[in-house]
Amino acid sequence: MTARLSPSWVPVDPSRGPGLAYASRQFHHAAQLATALGISYLPAAADDSHTNLGWDADLEGLASRAVTGGELAGEGESGAASRHRPRIRVA
């Protein structure tokens, strides 16, 4: 059985794989940095969702969960109103 691709997805020629390894590593490292804030400052969720990246249509990129200034200061959700949200722009 062959998987059906979304109309916006295009198959990649397998012979290009070795050439994509560097870009894949760079993206992996960027994702580690973007999720570090949530891993460090958000309360742990049973499903690990505090560590995830999600697509943000407004940013046209992947973004971590928002962390408030209060969480950074150890005050929890009721802290300062400033919000920090690391993101990765996919161009």
mmCIF file of C-alpha atoms in Angstrom:
data_model
loop_
_atom_site.group_PDB
_atom_site.id
_atom_site.type_symbol
_atom_site.label_atom_id
_atom_site.label_comp_id
_atom_site.label_asym_id
_atom_site.label_seq_id
_atom_site.Cartn_x
_atom_site.Cartn_y
_atom_site.Cartn_z
ATOM 1 C CA MET A 1 0.000 0.000 0.000
ATOM 2 C CA THR A 2 1.390 3.400 -0.985
ATOM 3 C CA ALA A 3 0.842 6.361 1.329
ATOM 4 C CA ARG A 4 -1.024 9.278 -0.188
ATOM 5 C CA LEU A 5 0.756 12.602 -0.026
ATOM 6 C CA SER A 6 -0.902 15.907 0.720
ATOM 7 C CA PRO A 7 -1.192 17.995 -2.480
ATOM 8 C CA SER A 8 1.382 20.430 -1.084
ATOM 9 C CA TRP A 9 3.981 17.723 -0.356
ATOM 10 C CA VAL A 10 6.459 16.687 -3.007
ATOM 11 C CA PRO A 11 8.451 13.441 -2.792
ATOM 12 C CA VAL A 12 12.210 13.908 -2.431
ATOM 13 C CA ASP A 13 14.541 12.008 -4.708
ATOM 14 C CA PRO A 14 16.323 9.491 -2.391
ATOM 15 C CA SER A 15 19.653 10.228 -4.066
ATOM 16 C CA ARG A 16 19.504 13.740 -2.522
ATOM 17 C CA GLY A 17 19.513 12.298 1.021
ATOM 18 C CA PRO A 18 23.250 12.626 1.702
ATOM 19 C CA GLY A 19 23.127 16.275 0.639
ATOM 20 C CA LEU A 20 20.341 16.992 3.136
ATOM 21 C CA ALA A 21 22.180 15.551 6.148
ATOM 22 C CA TYR A 22 23.833 18.859 7.099
ATOM 23 C CA ALA A 23 20.540 20.781 6.880
ATOM 24 C CA SER A 24 18.831 18.085 8.932
ATOM 25 C CA ARG A 25 21.460 18.379 11.681
ATOM 26 C CA GLN A 26 21.180 22.170 11.699
ATOM 27 C CA PHE A 27 17.400 21.969 12.041
ATOM 28 C CA HIS A 28 17.731 19.421 14.844
ATOM 29 C CA HIS A 29 20.076 21.697 16.791
ATOM 30 C CA ALA A 30 17.808 24.726 16.251
ATOM 31 C CA ALA A 31 14.828 22.721 17.514
ATOM 32 C CA GLN A 32 16.759 21.792 20.662
ATOM 33 C CA LEU A 33 17.341 25.464 21.431
ATOM 34 C CA ALA A 34 13.754 26.472 20.688
ATOM 35 C CA THR A 35 12.303 23.821 23.007
ATOM 36 C CA ALA A 36 14.811 24.353 25.834
ATOM 37 C CA LEU A 37 12.844 27.242 27.338
ATOM 38 C CA GLY A 38 9.682 25.159 27.702
ATOM 39 C CA ILE A 39 11.604 22.163 29.001
ATOM 40 C CA SER A 40 13.283 24.332 31.626
ATOM 41 C CA TYR A 41 10.470 26.643 32.714
ATOM 42 C CA LEU A 42 7.039 25.160 31.959
ATOM 43 C CA PRO A 43 5.377 22.651 34.269
ATOM 44 C CA ALA A 44 5.935 19.118 32.981
ATOM 45 C CA ALA A 45 2.913 17.726 31.124
ATOM 46 C CA ALA A 46 2.098 14.004 31.203
ATOM 47 C CA ASP A 47 2.130 13.896 27.388
ATOM 48 C CA ASP A 48 5.416 15.875 27.149
ATOM 49 C CA SER A 49 3.597 18.677 25.271
ATOM 50 C CA HIS A 50 5.586 21.292 27.201
ATOM 51 C CA THR A 51 8.552 20.256 25.050
ATOM 52 C CA ASN A 52 6.939 20.401 21.614
ATOM 53 C CA LEU A 53 7.085 22.755 18.661
ATOM 54 C CA GLY A 54 3.895 23.615 16.836
ATOM 55 C CA TRP A 55 3.176 25.358 13.564
ATOM 56 C CA ASP A 56 2.304 29.039 14.007
ATOM 57 C CA ALA A 57 0.537 30.322 10.892
ATOM 58 C CA ASP A 58 1.111 33.972 11.845
ATOM 59 C CA LEU A 59 4.851 33.408 12.130
ATOM 60 C CA GLU A 60 4.898 30.938 9.228
ATOM 61 C CA GLY A 61 7.187 28.771 11.305
ATOM 62 C CA LEU A 62 7.509 26.384 14.199
ATOM 63 C CA ALA A 63 7.258 27.848 17.692
ATOM 64 C CA SER A 64 7.621 26.510 21.205
ATOM 65 C CA ARG A 65 5.037 26.910 23.927
ATOM 66 C CA ALA A 66 4.945 30.457 25.298
ATOM 67 C CA VAL A 67 6.700 31.088 28.595
ATOM 68 C CA THR A 68 5.711 34.167 30.632
ATOM 69 C CA GLY A 69 8.174 36.447 32.328
ATOM 70 C CA GLY A 70 6.775 35.271 35.671
ATOM 71 C CA GLU A 71 7.652 31.661 34.888
ATOM 72 C CA LEU A 72 11.189 32.785 34.136
ATOM 73 C CA ALA A 73 11.275 34.467 37.551
ATOM 74 C CA GLY A 74 9.810 31.383 39.244
ATOM 75 C CA GLU A 75 6.384 32.953 39.778
ATOM 76 C CA GLY A 76 4.286 30.575 37.657
ATOM 77 C CA GLU A 77 1.449 31.663 35.343
ATOM 78 C CA SER A 78 0.503 34.659 37.500
ATOM 79 C CA GLY A 79 3.822 36.388 36.888
ATOM 80 C CA ALA A 80 4.755 39.222 34.574
ATOM 81 C CA ALA A 81 2.830 39.732 31.367
ATOM 82 C CA SER A 82 5.824 39.527 29.019
ATOM 83 C CA ARG A 83 5.855 36.340 26.957
ATOM 84 C CA HIS A 84 8.809 34.560 25.411
ATOM 85 C CA ARG A 85 8.309 32.145 22.552
ATOM 86 C CA PRO A 86 11.344 30.796 20.710
ATOM 87 C CA ARG A 87 10.610 29.920 17.107
ATOM 88 C CA ILE A 88 12.175 28.482 14.001
ATOM 89 C CA ARG A 89 11.325 30.175 10.717
ATOM 90 C CA VAL A 90 10.977 27.732 7.844
ATOM 91 C CA ALA A 91 11.902 29.531 4.641
#
